[in-house]
PDB file of C-alpha atoms and ligand atoms in Angstrom:
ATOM      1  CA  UNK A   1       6.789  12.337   9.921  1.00 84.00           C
ATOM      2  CA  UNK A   2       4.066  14.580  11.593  1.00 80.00           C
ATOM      3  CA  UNK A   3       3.253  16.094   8.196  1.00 94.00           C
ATOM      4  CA  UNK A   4       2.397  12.553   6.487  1.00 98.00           C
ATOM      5  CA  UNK A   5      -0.854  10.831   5.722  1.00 98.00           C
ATOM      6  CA  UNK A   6       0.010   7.614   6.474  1.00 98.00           C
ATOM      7  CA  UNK A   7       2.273   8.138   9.423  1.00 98.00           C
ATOM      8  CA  UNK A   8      -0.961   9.588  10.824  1.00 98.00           C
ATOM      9  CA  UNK A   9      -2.720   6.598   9.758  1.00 98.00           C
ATOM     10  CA  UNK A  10      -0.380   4.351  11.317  1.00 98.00           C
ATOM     11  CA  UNK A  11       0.035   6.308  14.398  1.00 98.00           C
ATOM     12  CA  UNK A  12      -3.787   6.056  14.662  1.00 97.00           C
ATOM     13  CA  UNK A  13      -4.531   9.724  14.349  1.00 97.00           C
ATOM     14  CA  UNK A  14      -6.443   8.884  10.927  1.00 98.00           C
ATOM     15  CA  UNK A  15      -8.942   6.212  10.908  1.00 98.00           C
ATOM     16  CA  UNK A  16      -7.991   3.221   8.775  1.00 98.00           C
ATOM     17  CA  UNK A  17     -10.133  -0.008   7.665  1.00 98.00           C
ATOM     18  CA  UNK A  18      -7.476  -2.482   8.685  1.00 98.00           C
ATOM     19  CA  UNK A  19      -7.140  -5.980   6.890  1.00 98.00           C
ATOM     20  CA  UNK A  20      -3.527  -7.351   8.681  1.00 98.00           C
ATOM     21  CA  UNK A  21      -0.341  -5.861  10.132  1.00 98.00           C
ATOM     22  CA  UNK A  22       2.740  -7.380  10.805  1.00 98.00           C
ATOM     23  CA  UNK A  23       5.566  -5.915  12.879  1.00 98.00           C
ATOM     24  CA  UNK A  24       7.036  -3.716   9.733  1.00 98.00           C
ATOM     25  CA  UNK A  25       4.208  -3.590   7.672  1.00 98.00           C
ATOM     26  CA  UNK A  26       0.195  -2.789   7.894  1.00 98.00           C
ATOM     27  CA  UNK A  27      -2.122  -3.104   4.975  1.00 99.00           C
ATOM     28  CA  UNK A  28      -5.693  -1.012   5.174  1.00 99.00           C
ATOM     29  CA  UNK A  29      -8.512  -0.602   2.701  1.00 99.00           C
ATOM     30  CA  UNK A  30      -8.080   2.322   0.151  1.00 98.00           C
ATOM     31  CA  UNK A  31     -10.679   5.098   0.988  1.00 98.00           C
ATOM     32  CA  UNK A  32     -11.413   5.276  -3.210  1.00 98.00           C
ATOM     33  CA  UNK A  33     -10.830   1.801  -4.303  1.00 98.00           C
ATOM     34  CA  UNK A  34     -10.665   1.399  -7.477  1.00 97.00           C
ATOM     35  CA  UNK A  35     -11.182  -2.300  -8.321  1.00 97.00           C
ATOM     36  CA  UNK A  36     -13.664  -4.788  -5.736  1.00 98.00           C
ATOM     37  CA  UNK A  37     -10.294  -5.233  -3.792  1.00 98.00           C
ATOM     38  CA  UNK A  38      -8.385  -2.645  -2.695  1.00 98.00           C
ATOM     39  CA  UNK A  39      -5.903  -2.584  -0.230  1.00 99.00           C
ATOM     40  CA  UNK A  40      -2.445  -0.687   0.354  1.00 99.00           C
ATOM     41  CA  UNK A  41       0.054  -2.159   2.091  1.00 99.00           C
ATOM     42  CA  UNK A  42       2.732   0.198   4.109  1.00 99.00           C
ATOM     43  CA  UNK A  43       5.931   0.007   5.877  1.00 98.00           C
ATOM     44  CA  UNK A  44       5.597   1.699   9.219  1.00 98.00           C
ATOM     45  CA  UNK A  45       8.571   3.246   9.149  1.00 98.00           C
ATOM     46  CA  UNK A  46       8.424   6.198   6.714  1.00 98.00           C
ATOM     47  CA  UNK A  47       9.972   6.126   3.568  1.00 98.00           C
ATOM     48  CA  UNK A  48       8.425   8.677   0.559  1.00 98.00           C
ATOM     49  CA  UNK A  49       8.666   5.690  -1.927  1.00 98.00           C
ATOM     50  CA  UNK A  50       9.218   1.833  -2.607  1.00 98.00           C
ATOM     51  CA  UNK A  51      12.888   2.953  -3.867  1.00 98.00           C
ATOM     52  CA  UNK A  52      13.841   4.864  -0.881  1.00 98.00           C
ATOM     53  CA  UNK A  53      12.652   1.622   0.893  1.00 98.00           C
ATOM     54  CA  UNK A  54      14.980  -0.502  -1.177  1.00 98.00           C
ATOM     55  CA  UNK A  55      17.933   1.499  -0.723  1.00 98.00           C
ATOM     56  CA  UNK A  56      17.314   1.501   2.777  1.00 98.00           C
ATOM     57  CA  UNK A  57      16.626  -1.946   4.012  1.00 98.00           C
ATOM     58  CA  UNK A  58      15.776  -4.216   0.671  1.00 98.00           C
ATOM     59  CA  UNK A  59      14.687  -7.407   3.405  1.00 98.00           C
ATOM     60  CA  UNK A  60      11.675  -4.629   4.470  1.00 98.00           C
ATOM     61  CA  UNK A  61      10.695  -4.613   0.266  1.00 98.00           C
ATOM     62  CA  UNK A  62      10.591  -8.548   0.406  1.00 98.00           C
ATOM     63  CA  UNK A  63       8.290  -8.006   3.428  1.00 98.00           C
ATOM     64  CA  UNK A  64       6.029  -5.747   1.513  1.00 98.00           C
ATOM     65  CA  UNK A  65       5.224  -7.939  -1.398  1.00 98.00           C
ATOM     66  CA  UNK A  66       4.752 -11.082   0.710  1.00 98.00           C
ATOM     67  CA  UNK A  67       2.379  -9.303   3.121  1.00 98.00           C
ATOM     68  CA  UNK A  68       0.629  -8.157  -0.255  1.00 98.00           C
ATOM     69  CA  UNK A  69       0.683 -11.405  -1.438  1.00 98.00           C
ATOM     70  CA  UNK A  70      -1.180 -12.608   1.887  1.00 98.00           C
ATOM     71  CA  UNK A  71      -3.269 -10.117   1.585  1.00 98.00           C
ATOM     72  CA  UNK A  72      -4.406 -11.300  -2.106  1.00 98.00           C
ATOM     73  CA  UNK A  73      -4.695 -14.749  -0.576  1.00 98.00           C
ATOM     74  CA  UNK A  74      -6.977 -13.690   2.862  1.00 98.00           C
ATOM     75  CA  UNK A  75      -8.953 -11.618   0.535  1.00 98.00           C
ATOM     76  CA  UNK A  76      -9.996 -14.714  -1.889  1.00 98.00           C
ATOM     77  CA  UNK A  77      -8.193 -13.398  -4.998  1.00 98.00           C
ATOM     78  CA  UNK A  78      -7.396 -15.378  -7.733  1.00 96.00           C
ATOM     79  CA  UNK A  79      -5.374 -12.662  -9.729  1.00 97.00           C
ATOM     80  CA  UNK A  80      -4.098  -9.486  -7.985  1.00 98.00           C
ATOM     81  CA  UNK A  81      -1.754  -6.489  -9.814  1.00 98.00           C
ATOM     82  CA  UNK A  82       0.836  -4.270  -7.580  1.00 98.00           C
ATOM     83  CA  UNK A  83       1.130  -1.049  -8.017  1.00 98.00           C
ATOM     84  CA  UNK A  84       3.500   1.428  -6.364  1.00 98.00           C
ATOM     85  CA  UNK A  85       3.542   5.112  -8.138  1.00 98.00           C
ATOM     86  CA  UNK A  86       6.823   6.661  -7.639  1.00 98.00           C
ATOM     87  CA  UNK A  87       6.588  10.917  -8.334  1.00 97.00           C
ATOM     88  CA  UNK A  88       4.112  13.451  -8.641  1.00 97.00           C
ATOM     89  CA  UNK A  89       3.723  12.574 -12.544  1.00 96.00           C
ATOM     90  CA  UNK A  90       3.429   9.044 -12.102  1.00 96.00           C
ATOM     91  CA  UNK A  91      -0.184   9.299 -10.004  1.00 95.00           C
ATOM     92  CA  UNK A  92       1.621   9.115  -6.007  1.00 98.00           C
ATOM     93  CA  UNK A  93      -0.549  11.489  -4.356  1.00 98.00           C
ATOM     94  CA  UNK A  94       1.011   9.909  -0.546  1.00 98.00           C
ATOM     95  CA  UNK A  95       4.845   9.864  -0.266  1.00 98.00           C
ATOM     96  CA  UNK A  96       5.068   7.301   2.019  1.00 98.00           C
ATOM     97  CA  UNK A  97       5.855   3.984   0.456  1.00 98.00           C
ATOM     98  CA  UNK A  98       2.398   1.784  -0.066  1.00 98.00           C
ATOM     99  CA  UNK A  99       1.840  -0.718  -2.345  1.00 99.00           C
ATOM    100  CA  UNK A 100      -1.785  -0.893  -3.996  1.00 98.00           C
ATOM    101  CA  UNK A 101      -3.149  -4.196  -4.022  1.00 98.00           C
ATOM    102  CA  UNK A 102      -5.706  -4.234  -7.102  1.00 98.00           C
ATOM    103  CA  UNK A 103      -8.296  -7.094  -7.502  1.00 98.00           C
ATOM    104  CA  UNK A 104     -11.623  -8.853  -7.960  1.00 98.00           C
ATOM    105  CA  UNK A 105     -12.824  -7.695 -11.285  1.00 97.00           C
ATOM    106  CA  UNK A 106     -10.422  -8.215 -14.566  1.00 95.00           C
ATOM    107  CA  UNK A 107      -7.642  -5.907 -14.560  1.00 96.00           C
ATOM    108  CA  UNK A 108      -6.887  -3.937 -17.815  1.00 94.00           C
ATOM    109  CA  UNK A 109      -3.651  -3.971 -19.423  1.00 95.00           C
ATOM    110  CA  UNK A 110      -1.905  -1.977 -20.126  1.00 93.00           C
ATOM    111  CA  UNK A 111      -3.139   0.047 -17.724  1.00 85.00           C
ATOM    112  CA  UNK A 112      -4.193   4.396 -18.957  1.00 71.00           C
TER     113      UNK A 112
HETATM  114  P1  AMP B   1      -0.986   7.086  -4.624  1.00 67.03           P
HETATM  115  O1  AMP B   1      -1.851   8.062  -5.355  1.00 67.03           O
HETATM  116  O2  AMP B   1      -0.379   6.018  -5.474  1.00 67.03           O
HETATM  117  O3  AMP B   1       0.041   7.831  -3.786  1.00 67.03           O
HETATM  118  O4  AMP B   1      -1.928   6.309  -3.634  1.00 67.03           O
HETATM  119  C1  AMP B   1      -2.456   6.900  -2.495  1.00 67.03           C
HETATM  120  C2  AMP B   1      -3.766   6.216  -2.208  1.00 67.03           C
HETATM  121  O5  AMP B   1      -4.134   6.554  -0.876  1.00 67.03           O
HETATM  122  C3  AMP B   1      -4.932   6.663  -3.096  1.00 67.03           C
HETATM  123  O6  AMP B   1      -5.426   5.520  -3.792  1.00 67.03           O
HETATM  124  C4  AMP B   1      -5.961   7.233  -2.103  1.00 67.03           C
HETATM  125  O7  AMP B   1      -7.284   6.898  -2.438  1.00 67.03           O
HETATM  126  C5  AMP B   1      -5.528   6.589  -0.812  1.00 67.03           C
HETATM  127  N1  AMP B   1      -5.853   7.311   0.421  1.00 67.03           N
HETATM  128  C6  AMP B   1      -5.707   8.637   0.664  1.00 67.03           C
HETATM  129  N2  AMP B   1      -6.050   8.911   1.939  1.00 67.03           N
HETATM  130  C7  AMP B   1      -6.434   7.741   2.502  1.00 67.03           C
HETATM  131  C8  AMP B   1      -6.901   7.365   3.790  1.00 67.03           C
HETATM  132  N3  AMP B   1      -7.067   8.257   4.787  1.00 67.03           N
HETATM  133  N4  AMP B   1      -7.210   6.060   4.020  1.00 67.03           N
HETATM  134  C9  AMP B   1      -7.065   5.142   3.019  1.00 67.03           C
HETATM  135  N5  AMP B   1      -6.613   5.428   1.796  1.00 67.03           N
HETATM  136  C10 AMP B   1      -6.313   6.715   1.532  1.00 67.03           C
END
Protein backbone atom coordinates (compact mmCIF):
# COMPACT_ATOMS: atom_id res chain seq x y z
CA UNK A 1 0.00 0.00 0.00
CA UNK A 2 2.13 2.99 -1.33
CA UNK A 3 0.03 5.39 0.74
CA UNK A 4 0.83 3.54 4.23
CA UNK A 5 3.22 4.32 7.02
CA UNK A 6 4.24 1.16 7.80
CA UNK A 7 4.33 -0.44 4.40
CA UNK A 8 6.93 2.30 3.89
CA UNK A 9 8.55 1.28 6.97
CA UNK A 10 8.71 -2.20 6.04
CA UNK A 11 9.64 -1.61 2.54
CA UNK A 12 12.55 0.42 4.01
CA UNK A 13 11.56 3.76 2.62
CA UNK A 14 11.05 5.00 6.40
CA UNK A 15 13.73 4.44 8.82
CA UNK A 16 12.81 2.03 11.61
CA UNK A 17 14.75 1.06 15.00
CA UNK A 18 14.43 -2.66 14.46
CA UNK A 19 14.33 -5.16 17.51
CA UNK A 20 13.43 -8.77 15.43
CA UNK A 21 11.59 -9.84 12.28
CA UNK A 22 10.42 -13.00 11.33
CA UNK A 23 9.23 -14.01 7.87
CA UNK A 24 5.46 -12.50 8.47
CA UNK A 25 6.09 -10.26 11.09
CA UNK A 26 8.72 -7.30 12.12
CA UNK A 27 8.62 -5.52 15.41
CA UNK A 28 10.48 -1.81 15.60
CA UNK A 29 10.74 0.73 18.38
CA UNK A 30 7.80 3.29 18.58
CA UNK A 31 9.13 6.80 17.54
CA UNK A 32 6.96 8.30 20.89
CA UNK A 33 7.11 5.51 23.30
CA UNK A 34 5.16 5.80 25.82
CA UNK A 35 6.32 3.44 28.60
CA UNK A 36 10.55 2.43 28.98
CA UNK A 37 9.58 -0.35 26.39
CA UNK A 38 8.01 0.26 23.44
CA UNK A 39 7.81 -1.71 20.56
CA UNK A 40 5.10 -2.44 17.73
CA UNK A 41 4.97 -5.45 16.20
CA UNK A 42 3.53 -5.67 12.37
CA UNK A 43 2.48 -8.11 9.85
CA UNK A 44 4.20 -7.35 6.59
CA UNK A 45 1.54 -7.91 4.64
CA UNK A 46 -0.94 -5.01 4.97
CA UNK A 47 -3.95 -5.29 6.74
CA UNK A 48 -5.67 -1.74 8.28
CA UNK A 49 -6.32 -3.64 11.61
CA UNK A 50 -5.75 -6.80 13.92
CA UNK A 51 -9.49 -7.84 12.80
CA UNK A 52 -8.97 -7.59 9.17
CA UNK A 53 -5.87 -9.78 10.03
CA UNK A 54 -8.02 -12.35 11.76
CA UNK A 55 -10.50 -12.67 9.17
CA UNK A 56 -7.89 -13.07 6.80
CA UNK A 57 -5.41 -15.59 7.96
CA UNK A 58 -6.09 -16.10 12.00
CA UNK A 59 -2.48 -18.52 12.07
CA UNK A 60 -0.72 -14.81 11.03
CA UNK A 61 -2.67 -13.29 14.56
CA UNK A 62 -1.11 -16.29 16.57
CA UNK A 63 2.18 -15.17 14.95
CA UNK A 64 1.75 -11.65 16.11
CA UNK A 65 1.27 -12.22 19.76
CA UNK A 66 4.04 -14.83 20.03
CA UNK A 67 6.56 -12.58 18.24
CA UNK A 68 5.26 -9.90 20.88
CA UNK A 69 5.64 -12.18 23.45
CA UNK A 70 9.44 -12.73 22.34
CA UNK A 71 9.81 -9.50 22.10
CA UNK A 72 8.72 -8.92 25.94
CA UNK A 73 11.11 -11.75 26.73
CA UNK A 74 14.46 -10.33 24.51
CA UNK A 75 13.64 -7.04 25.97
CA UNK A 76 13.96 -8.27 29.83
CA UNK A 77 10.29 -7.64 30.74
CA UNK A 78 8.74 -9.04 33.51
CA UNK A 79 5.12 -7.71 32.76
CA UNK A 80 4.18 -6.41 29.27
CA UNK A 81 0.34 -5.09 28.12
CA UNK A 82 -0.85 -5.41 24.24
CA UNK A 83 -2.49 -3.01 22.75
CA UNK A 84 -3.98 -2.87 19.26
CA UNK A 85 -6.44 0.34 18.63
CA UNK A 86 -8.96 -0.53 16.12
CA UNK A 87 -10.75 3.04 14.50
CA UNK A 88 -10.14 6.54 14.40
CA UNK A 89 -11.99 6.96 17.94
CA UNK A 90 -10.25 4.31 19.58
CA UNK A 91 -6.52 6.20 19.34
CA UNK A 92 -5.21 4.10 15.71
CA UNK A 93 -3.52 6.87 14.10
CA UNK A 94 -1.66 3.88 11.45
CA UNK A 95 -4.13 1.49 9.71
CA UNK A 96 -1.94 -1.12 9.26
CA UNK A 97 -2.27 -3.81 11.86
CA UNK A 98 0.59 -3.33 14.80
CA UNK A 99 0.45 -4.42 18.04
CA UNK A 100 1.99 -2.03 20.84
CA UNK A 101 4.11 -3.76 23.14
CA UNK A 102 3.97 -1.59 26.50
CA UNK A 103 6.54 -2.16 29.35
CA UNK A 104 9.20 -1.44 31.95
CA UNK A 105 7.54 0.91 34.32
CA UNK A 106 4.01 -0.21 36.08
CA UNK A 107 1.25 -0.08 33.75
CA UNK A 108 -2.01 1.70 34.84
CA UNK A 109 -5.25 0.10 34.76
CA UNK A 110 -7.61 0.75 33.54
CA UNK A 111 -5.98 2.52 31.17
CA UNK A 112 -7.57 6.78 30.24
P1 LIG B 1 -1.81 3.79 16.79
O1 LIG B 1 -2.01 5.22 17.17
O2 LIG B 1 -2.38 2.79 17.74
O3 LIG B 1 -2.27 3.57 15.36
O4 LIG B 1 -0.26 3.53 16.84
C1 LIG B 1 0.61 4.05 15.89
C2 LIG B 1 1.94 4.24 16.56
O5 LIG B 1 2.91 4.43 15.53
C3 LIG B 1 2.03 5.48 17.46
O6 LIG B 1 2.35 5.04 18.78
C4 LIG B 1 3.16 6.31 16.83
O7 LIG B 1 3.99 6.92 17.79
C5 LIG B 1 3.90 5.27 16.03
N1 LIG B 1 4.64 5.75 14.86
C6 LIG B 1 4.22 6.64 13.92
N2 LIG B 1 5.15 6.77 12.96
C7 LIG B 1 6.19 5.97 13.31
C8 LIG B 1 7.45 5.68 12.73
N3 LIG B 1 7.87 6.25 11.58
N4 LIG B 1 8.28 4.80 13.36
C9 LIG B 1 7.88 4.23 14.54
N5 LIG B 1 6.70 4.45 15.12
C10 LIG B 1 5.87 5.32 14.52
Amino acid sequence: MPDCLFCRVLAGELPSEKVSATERTYAFRDIAPAAPTHVLVVPTEHHPDLASVAAADASLVAELIAHAAAVAEKEGLDGYRLVTNTGESAGQSVPHAHLHVLGGRPLQWPPG
